[in-house]
Coordinates of C-alpha atoms and ligand atoms in Angstrom, one line a residue:
M1 CA 0.0 0.0 0.0
L2 CA 1.4 3.4 -0.9
S3 CA 1.6 6.1 1.6
G4 CA -0.8 9.1 1.2
E5 CA 1.7 11.2 -0.6
A6 CA 3.1 8.6 -3.0
M7 CA -0.5 7.6 -3.8
R8 CA -1.4 11.2 -4.6
E9 CA 1.6 11.5 -6.8
Q10 CA 0.6 8.4 -8.7
Y11 CA -3.1 9.3 -8.9
Y12 CA -3.2 13.0 -9.6
Q13 CA -2.5 14.2 -13.2
A14 CA -3.5 17.8 -13.0
F15 CA -4.3 20.7 -10.6
L16 CA -7.1 23.2 -10.7
I17 CA -5.9 26.5 -9.5
K18 CA -8.6 28.5 -7.8
Y19 CA -8.5 32.2 -7.3
A20 CA -10.7 34.8 -5.7
E21 CA -12.8 36.4 -8.4
I22 CA -14.0 39.5 -6.5
G23 CA -12.9 42.7 -8.2
I24 CA -11.4 41.0 -11.2
K25 CA -14.2 41.2 -13.7
G26 CA -13.9 42.4 -17.3
K27 CA -10.6 43.6 -18.5
N28 CA -8.9 43.2 -15.1
R29 CA -9.6 39.5 -15.2
H30 CA -7.4 39.0 -18.2
L31 CA -4.5 40.9 -16.6
F32 CA -5.0 39.1 -13.3
E33 CA -4.9 35.7 -15.0
S34 CA -1.9 36.5 -17.1
A35 CA 0.0 37.7 -14.1
L36 CA -1.0 34.7 -12.1
V37 CA 0.0 32.2 -14.9
K38 CA 3.4 33.9 -15.1
Q39 CA 3.9 33.6 -11.3
I40 CA 2.7 30.0 -11.3
K41 CA 5.3 29.1 -14.0
N42 CA 8.0 30.9 -12.1
S43 CA 7.2 29.1 -8.9
L44 CA 7.3 25.7 -10.6
K45 CA 10.8 26.2 -11.9
K46 CA 11.9 25.2 -8.4
T47 CA 10.3 21.8 -8.7
D48 CA 11.6 18.9 -10.8
G49 CA 8.3 18.4 -12.6
N50 CA 7.2 19.4 -16.1
F51 CA 3.9 21.2 -16.3
T52 CA 1.6 22.8 -18.9
V53 CA -0.3 25.7 -17.6
R54 CA -3.6 26.2 -19.4
R55 CA -6.4 28.7 -19.1
S56 CA -9.8 27.6 -20.0
N57 CA -13.3 29.1 -19.2
G58 CA -12.1 31.3 -16.4
R59 CA -10.1 28.6 -14.8
I60 CA -6.4 27.8 -14.6
F61 CA -5.3 24.2 -15.0
L62 CA -1.9 22.8 -14.4
E63 CA -1.2 19.5 -16.3
I64 CA 1.5 17.3 -15.2
E65 CA 3.8 15.8 -17.8
G66 CA 5.6 12.7 -16.4
E67 CA 7.3 12.4 -13.0
Y68 CA 6.8 15.1 -10.4
S69 CA 6.7 15.6 -6.7
F70 CA 3.3 16.1 -5.2
H71 CA 4.7 17.7 -2.0
D72 CA 7.1 20.1 -3.9
T73 CA 4.4 21.2 -6.3
I74 CA 1.9 22.1 -3.6
A75 CA 4.6 23.8 -1.6
A76 CA 5.7 25.9 -4.7
L77 CA 2.1 26.9 -5.5
Q78 CA 1.6 27.9 -1.8
T79 CA 4.1 30.7 -2.3
V80 CA 2.1 32.3 -5.2
F81 CA 0.0 35.3 -4.3
G82 CA -3.4 35.3 -6.0
I83 CA -4.1 31.6 -5.6
S84 CA -6.9 30.8 -3.1
G85 CA -7.0 27.1 -3.4
I86 CA -5.1 24.2 -5.1
C87 CA -7.1 21.2 -6.1
P88 CA -5.3 18.1 -7.3
M89 CA -7.4 16.4 -9.9
V90 CA -7.8 13.0 -11.6
Q91 CA -9.0 12.8 -15.1
T92 CA -10.7 10.2 -17.3
D93 CA -12.1 10.0 -20.8
D94 CA -15.8 9.9 -21.1
E95 CA -16.5 6.2 -21.5
G96 CA -20.1 6.2 -20.3
F97 CA -21.7 6.9 -16.9
E98 CA -21.3 3.4 -15.5
K99 CA -17.5 3.5 -16.0
L100 CA -17.4 7.0 -14.5
G101 CA -19.1 5.7 -11.3
V102 CA -16.5 2.9 -11.0
F103 CA -13.6 5.3 -11.6
I104 CA -14.8 7.8 -9.0
C105 CA -15.3 5.1 -6.4
D106 CA -11.8 3.7 -7.0
Y107 CA -10.5 7.2 -6.6
L108 CA -12.3 7.9 -3.4
R109 CA -11.3 4.5 -2.0
S110 CA -7.6 5.3 -2.7
I111 CA -7.5 8.9 -1.5
F112 CA -9.7 8.6 1.6
S113 CA -8.7 5.1 2.7
D114 CA -7.0 6.5 5.8
I115 CA -10.0 8.5 7.0
S116 CA -10.9 7.3 10.5
S117 CA -14.6 7.8 10.7
P118 CA -17.0 7.6 7.7
P119 CA -17.3 11.0 6.1
S120 CA -20.3 12.9 4.9
F121 CA -20.1 13.8 1.2
K122 CA -21.7 15.7 -1.6
V123 CA -21.4 15.4 -5.3
A124 CA -21.1 18.7 -7.2
A125 CA -21.1 18.4 -10.9
R126 CA -20.5 21.1 -13.5
R127 CA -21.0 20.6 -17.2
S128 CA -19.3 22.7 -19.8
R129 CA -20.3 20.2 -22.4
K130 CA -24.0 20.5 -22.9
D131 CA -24.3 17.4 -25.0
Y132 CA -23.6 15.2 -22.0
P133 CA -26.7 12.9 -21.7
L134 CA -27.4 13.8 -18.0
D135 CA -28.0 17.2 -16.6
T136 CA -26.2 18.5 -13.5
M137 CA -28.9 17.5 -11.0
Q138 CA -29.1 14.0 -12.5
I139 CA -25.4 13.5 -12.3
N140 CA -25.3 14.6 -8.7
A141 CA -28.2 12.3 -7.7
Q142 CA -27.0 9.3 -9.7
L143 CA -23.3 9.5 -8.7
G144 CA -24.5 10.0 -5.1
S145 CA -26.3 6.7 -5.2
V146 CA -23.3 4.9 -6.8
I147 CA -21.1 6.2 -4.0
L148 CA -23.6 5.3 -1.2
A149 CA -23.8 1.8 -2.7
A150 CA -20.0 1.4 -2.7
F151 CA -19.4 3.0 0.7
P152 CA -22.4 2.0 2.8
T153 CA -21.2 3.9 5.9
W154 CA -20.8 7.2 4.1
Y155 CA -23.7 9.6 4.2
V156 CA -24.8 12.7 2.3
D157 CA -24.6 16.2 3.7
V158 CA -25.3 18.9 1.1
H159 CA -24.6 21.8 3.5
N160 CA -21.3 21.0 5.1
P161 CA -19.8 17.8 3.7
D162 CA -16.5 16.4 4.8
V163 CA -15.8 15.3 1.2
M164 CA -16.9 17.4 -1.7
V165 CA -16.8 15.2 -4.9
N166 CA -16.4 17.8 -7.7
V167 CA -17.0 16.4 -11.1
E168 CA -16.3 18.6 -14.1
I169 CA -17.6 17.4 -17.4
R170 CA -15.5 18.9 -20.2
E171 CA -13.8 17.3 -23.2
K172 CA -12.5 15.0 -20.5
I173 CA -13.9 14.4 -17.1
Y174 CA -12.1 15.9 -14.1
I175 CA -12.7 14.9 -10.5
Y176 CA -11.3 16.6 -7.4
S177 CA -12.2 16.5 -3.8
E178 CA -9.2 17.9 -1.9
T179 CA -8.3 21.6 -1.7
F180 CA -5.0 22.9 -0.3
P181 CA -5.2 26.5 0.8
G182 CA -3.3 29.2 -1.2
L183 CA -2.0 32.5 0.0
G184 CA -4.8 34.6 -1.4
G185 CA -4.1 38.2 -2.5
M186 CA -3.2 39.4 -5.9
P187 CA -0.5 38.1 -8.3
L188 CA 2.7 40.0 -8.3
G189 CA 3.1 42.4 -11.2
M190 CA -0.5 43.7 -10.9
G191 CA 0.3 47.0 -9.1
G192 CA 3.8 48.6 -9.3
K193 CA 6.6 48.6 -6.7
A194 CA 7.2 49.9 -3.2
M195 CA 10.3 50.3 -1.0
L196 CA 10.4 48.4 2.2
L197 CA 12.4 49.7 5.2
L198 CA 13.8 46.4 6.3
S199 CA 15.4 46.0 9.7
G200 CA 16.5 42.7 11.3
G201 CA 13.3 42.5 13.5
I202 CA 10.2 40.5 13.3
D203 CA 7.9 43.1 11.9
S204 CA 9.4 44.5 8.7
P205 CA 9.7 41.3 6.8
V206 CA 6.0 40.6 7.6
A207 CA 5.1 44.1 6.4
G208 CA 6.9 43.5 3.1
F209 CA 5.1 40.2 2.7
M210 CA 1.7 41.8 3.4
V211 CA 2.1 44.6 0.8
A212 CA 3.5 42.1 -1.8
K213 CA 0.4 40.0 -1.2
R214 CA -1.6 42.8 -2.8
G215 CA 0.4 42.3 -6.1
I216 CA 3.1 44.8 -5.3
K217 CA 6.8 44.3 -6.2
I218 CA 9.1 45.0 -3.3
D219 CA 12.6 46.5 -3.1
A220 CA 14.2 47.1 0.3
V221 CA 16.6 49.4 2.1
Y222 CA 18.5 48.7 5.3
F223 CA 20.4 51.2 7.4
H224 CA 23.4 49.8 9.2
A225 CA 25.7 51.5 11.6
P226 CA 29.1 49.9 11.8
P227 CA 30.8 49.4 14.2
Y228 CA 27.7 49.8 16.4
T229 CA 26.0 47.1 14.4
S230 CA 27.9 44.1 13.4
D231 CA 28.3 42.3 10.1
R232 CA 26.2 39.5 11.5
A233 CA 23.3 42.0 12.0
K234 CA 23.7 43.0 8.3
Q235 CA 23.9 39.4 7.2
K236 CA 20.6 38.7 9.1
V237 CA 18.9 41.4 7.1
V238 CA 20.3 39.9 3.9
D239 CA 19.0 36.5 5.0
L240 CA 15.6 37.9 5.8
A241 CA 15.4 39.6 2.4
Q242 CA 16.3 36.3 0.8
L243 CA 13.6 34.5 2.7
V244 CA 11.0 37.0 1.6
T245 CA 11.9 36.5 -2.1
R246 CA 10.3 33.1 -1.8
Y247 CA 7.0 35.1 -2.2
T248 CA 8.0 38.4 -3.7
G249 CA 10.5 37.3 -6.4
T250 CA 13.7 39.3 -6.9
I251 CA 14.4 42.0 -4.3
Y252 CA 16.9 44.8 -4.8
L253 CA 18.3 45.4 -1.3
H254 CA 20.0 48.7 -0.8
I255 CA 22.3 49.0 2.2
I256 CA 23.2 52.4 3.5
N257 CA 25.8 53.3 6.1
F258 CA 24.0 55.4 8.6
T259 CA 26.7 55.7 11.3
D260 CA 27.7 59.3 10.7
I261 CA 24.2 60.6 10.6
Q262 CA 23.3 58.6 13.7
C263 CA 26.3 59.9 15.6
R264 CA 25.7 63.5 14.5
I265 CA 22.0 63.4 15.6
Y266 CA 23.2 61.9 18.9
D267 CA 25.6 64.8 19.4
C268 CA 23.2 67.6 18.4
C269 CA 19.6 66.7 19.4
P270 CA 17.8 66.1 22.7
H271 CA 18.1 62.4 23.3
E272 CA 14.4 61.8 23.9
E273 CA 13.9 62.8 20.3
L274 CA 16.6 60.6 18.9
T275 CA 14.5 57.8 17.5
I276 CA 12.0 60.1 15.8
I277 CA 14.7 62.2 14.2
M278 CA 16.7 59.1 13.1
R279 CA 13.6 57.6 11.7
R280 CA 12.8 60.9 9.8
Y281 CA 16.3 60.7 8.2
M282 CA 15.8 57.1 7.3
M283 CA 12.5 58.0 5.6
R284 CA 14.2 60.8 3.6
I285 CA 16.9 58.6 2.4
A286 CA 14.5 55.7 1.6
E287 CA 12.3 58.1 -0.3
H288 CA 15.3 59.3 -2.3
I289 CA 16.2 55.8 -3.4
A290 CA 12.5 54.9 -3.9
K291 CA 12.1 57.8 -6.3
E292 CA 15.2 56.8 -8.2
T293 CA 13.9 53.3 -8.6
D294 CA 10.3 54.0 -9.5
C295 CA 8.9 52.9 -6.2
L296 CA 5.5 54.4 -5.5
G297 CA 5.5 54.2 -1.7
L298 CA 7.4 53.3 1.4
I299 CA 6.6 50.3 3.7
T300 CA 7.5 50.0 7.3
G301 CA 6.8 47.4 10.0
E302 CA 5.3 49.9 12.4
S303 CA 2.3 49.0 14.4
I304 CA 0.3 51.7 16.3
G305 CA 1.3 52.0 19.9
Q306 CA 4.0 49.2 19.9
V307 CA 6.7 51.5 21.1
A308 CA 7.2 55.3 21.8
S309 CA 8.1 55.9 18.1
Q310 CA 4.9 54.3 16.9
T311 CA 2.2 56.4 18.7
L312 CA 0.0 58.3 16.3
Q313 CA 1.9 61.5 17.1
S314 CA 5.3 59.9 16.5
L315 CA 4.1 58.3 13.2
A316 CA 2.7 61.7 12.1
A317 CA 6.1 63.2 12.9
T318 CA 7.9 60.5 10.9
D319 CA 5.6 60.9 7.9
E320 CA 6.1 64.6 7.9
A321 CA 9.7 64.1 6.7
C322 CA 8.6 62.5 3.4
H323 CA 6.2 62.9 0.5
L324 CA 5.6 59.4 -0.8
P325 CA 2.7 57.5 0.8
V326 CA 3.9 55.3 3.7
Y327 CA 2.2 51.9 4.0
R328 CA 2.1 50.3 7.4
P329 CA 0.2 47.1 6.9
L330 CA 0.8 46.1 10.5
A331 CA -0.8 49.2 11.9
G332 CA -3.7 47.4 13.5
F333 CA -1.9 44.1 14.4
D334 CA -0.9 42.9 17.8
K335 CA 2.6 41.5 18.2
I336 CA 1.2 38.0 18.7
E337 CA -0.6 38.3 15.3
I338 CA 2.6 39.5 13.6
I339 CA 4.6 36.6 15.1
E340 CA 2.0 34.2 13.8
I341 CA 2.5 35.4 10.3
A342 CA 6.3 35.6 10.6
K343 CA 6.2 31.9 11.6
K344 CA 3.9 31.0 8.7
I345 CA 6.1 32.7 6.1
G346 CA 9.3 31.3 7.6
T347 CA 11.1 34.6 8.7
F348 CA 10.5 34.3 12.5
S349 CA 13.5 32.1 13.5
T350 CA 15.9 34.4 11.6
S351 CA 14.3 37.5 13.0
I352 CA 14.8 36.4 16.6
L353 CA 18.6 35.8 16.2
P354 CA 20.1 38.0 18.8
Y355 CA 22.2 40.5 16.8
E356 CA 21.7 44.1 17.8
D357 CA 20.0 46.5 15.3
C358 CA 20.9 50.0 14.8
C359 CA 18.1 51.6 16.8
T360 CA 18.6 49.7 20.1
I361 CA 22.1 51.2 20.7
F362 CA 20.9 54.7 20.3
V363 CA 17.7 54.5 22.3
A364 CA 16.9 57.1 24.9
K365 CA 15.8 56.1 28.4
H366 CA 12.7 58.2 28.1
P367 CA 11.8 58.7 24.5
V368 CA 9.2 61.3 23.7
I369 CA 5.7 59.7 23.2
K370 CA 4.0 62.8 21.8
P371 CA 6.6 64.6 19.8
D372 CA 6.0 68.2 18.9
I373 CA 6.7 68.5 15.2
N374 CA 7.7 72.2 15.4
K375 CA 10.3 71.4 18.1
I376 CA 11.6 68.5 16.1
K377 CA 12.0 70.6 13.0
R378 CA 13.8 73.3 15.0
H379 CA 16.2 70.7 16.5
E380 CA 16.9 69.3 13.0
K381 CA 17.9 72.8 11.9
D382 CA 20.6 72.6 14.6
I383 CA 22.2 69.5 13.2
K384 CA 25.4 70.7 11.7
D385 CA 26.2 69.8 8.1
I386 CA 23.5 67.1 8.0
E387 CA 22.7 67.6 4.3
N388 CA 26.3 66.7 3.4
L389 CA 26.1 63.7 5.7
V390 CA 22.9 62.6 3.9
T391 CA 24.6 62.9 0.5
A392 CA 27.7 61.0 1.9
A393 CA 25.4 58.3 3.3
L394 CA 23.7 57.9 -0.1
A395 CA 27.1 57.5 -1.7
T396 CA 27.8 54.5 0.6
K397 CA 24.9 52.6 -1.0
E398 CA 25.6 48.9 -1.6
L399 CA 23.2 47.0 -3.8
I400 CA 22.6 43.3 -3.3
I401 CA 20.2 41.6 -5.7
M402 CA 18.4 38.8 -4.0
S403 CA 17.0 36.2 -6.4
Q404 CA 14.2 33.8 -5.7
R405 CA 16.3 31.0 -7.2
D406 CA 18.7 31.2 -4.2
T407 CA 15.9 30.6 -1.6
P408 CA 15.9 27.2 0.0
S409 CA 12.6 25.5 -1.0
E410 CA 11.8 24.3 2.5
I411 CA 10.9 26.8 5.3
Ligands
LIG1 P1 11.1 45.4 13.2 O1 12.5 45.7 13.4 O2 10.8 44.0 13.2 O3 10.5 46.0 11.9 P2 10.6 46.9 15.6 O4 9.4 46.8 16.4 O5 11.9 46.6 16.0 O6 10.2 46.0 14.3 P3 11.5 49.6 15.1 O7 12.9 49.3 15.3 O8 10.8 50.6 16.0 O9 10.6 48.4 14.9 O10 11.4 50.1 13.6 C1 10.1 50.4 13.0 C2 10.3 50.3 11.5 O11 11.3 51.2 11.0 C3 10.7 48.9 11.1 O12 9.6 48.0 11.0 C4 11.4 49.2 9.8 O13 10.4 49.3 8.8 C5 12.0 50.5 10.0 N1 13.4 50.4 10.5 C6 13.9 50.4 11.7 N2 15.2 50.3 11.8 C7 15.6 50.1 10.5 C8 16.9 49.9 9.8 N3 18.0 49.8 10.5 N4 16.9 49.8 8.5 C9 15.7 49.9 7.8 N5 14.5 50.1 8.3 C10 14.5 50.2 9.6
LIG2 MG1 13.5 46.9 14.6

């Protein structure tokens, strides 16, 4: 007897890719599907299988050519934004209704042999071939009877079945009854690019993931402050960016040496305003790079109230330093919720490695919680030669191009 996975590998010959259809009617639907097909093909390059991706009647099918790994294929498809469900399918030629019944019962017996208690089921037929001799209702009812006869302990539940036996009558007949969840969202390439401020913490990789999930390409910028931050802290950020490419595709990671700016702010400004003023310079520099690289917004991992620099007043003071829209997808999330996503996307264990990040060294004992923007601006005016330091910092820019190909396939 084959194990569950080996059996599935042998049985399944195709996948139906489900996607959420809300908001993608008309012209958008075509764009959505093209972008999705491109991303699906991309993701499958990491597996050993050969596949044909086909669009038909508002559905995307993936046909398997020869040997493939069931596990790797599902895992690859589960990194693609825009997919809501992955349904492995079996297919058979139309050789009459009786043979179809036998085929379906064999299939159910194989796939659900390890189910512990008898399941409820429902047959859901769809016909795109109107010349089929039975209509949908007749197919449902008659296949239901065949299944009940073959599995006397199974029972029908049309509202909330354990096993949904989907039968699609097309040129061939496709049957599927398992759905693996997809990531949801929109396929990459639907909506421009944004610049993620990526630190080595838990939040910012999750923030990048969340915005990318809406179909947005991501580039990233990291501010390091040697010797206050180590090479290992920088490597951690590189590793995090690499992990995020699993979902976002190639990331251009810009690394800026922030030490001189940070030290100058430390020397010239009230220490309770340090974090806000540093953050404002990060935003200015990030915006500069964003504009040079056609990014339409900035993304941060800030969450309202998480720390002093993330109160509404502090966030307003941070935003005041730049003109591009700032996206904070974690604004309303609790840390526990952020950690849950970080674990799911595979960044958590890297994020919690203990290397210091550039803000923890220069944190004030009593940071201001409700900064006064006029005061902040006055104090910024007192920072000697800061414009030159910003220009010099931009000149230190190191670019690392992170490719999805280099991401390990297991998280
Ligand atoms: P995390 O570091 O996981 O993002 P955090 O709670 O440590 O979260 P802060 O250090 O307060 O957050 O930083 C808030 C946001 O500012 C980060 O989410 C990130 O977007 C940006 N940021 C902070 N430090 C840096 C840095 N050194 N380089 C780039 N961006 C940074
Ligand atoms: Mg941080």
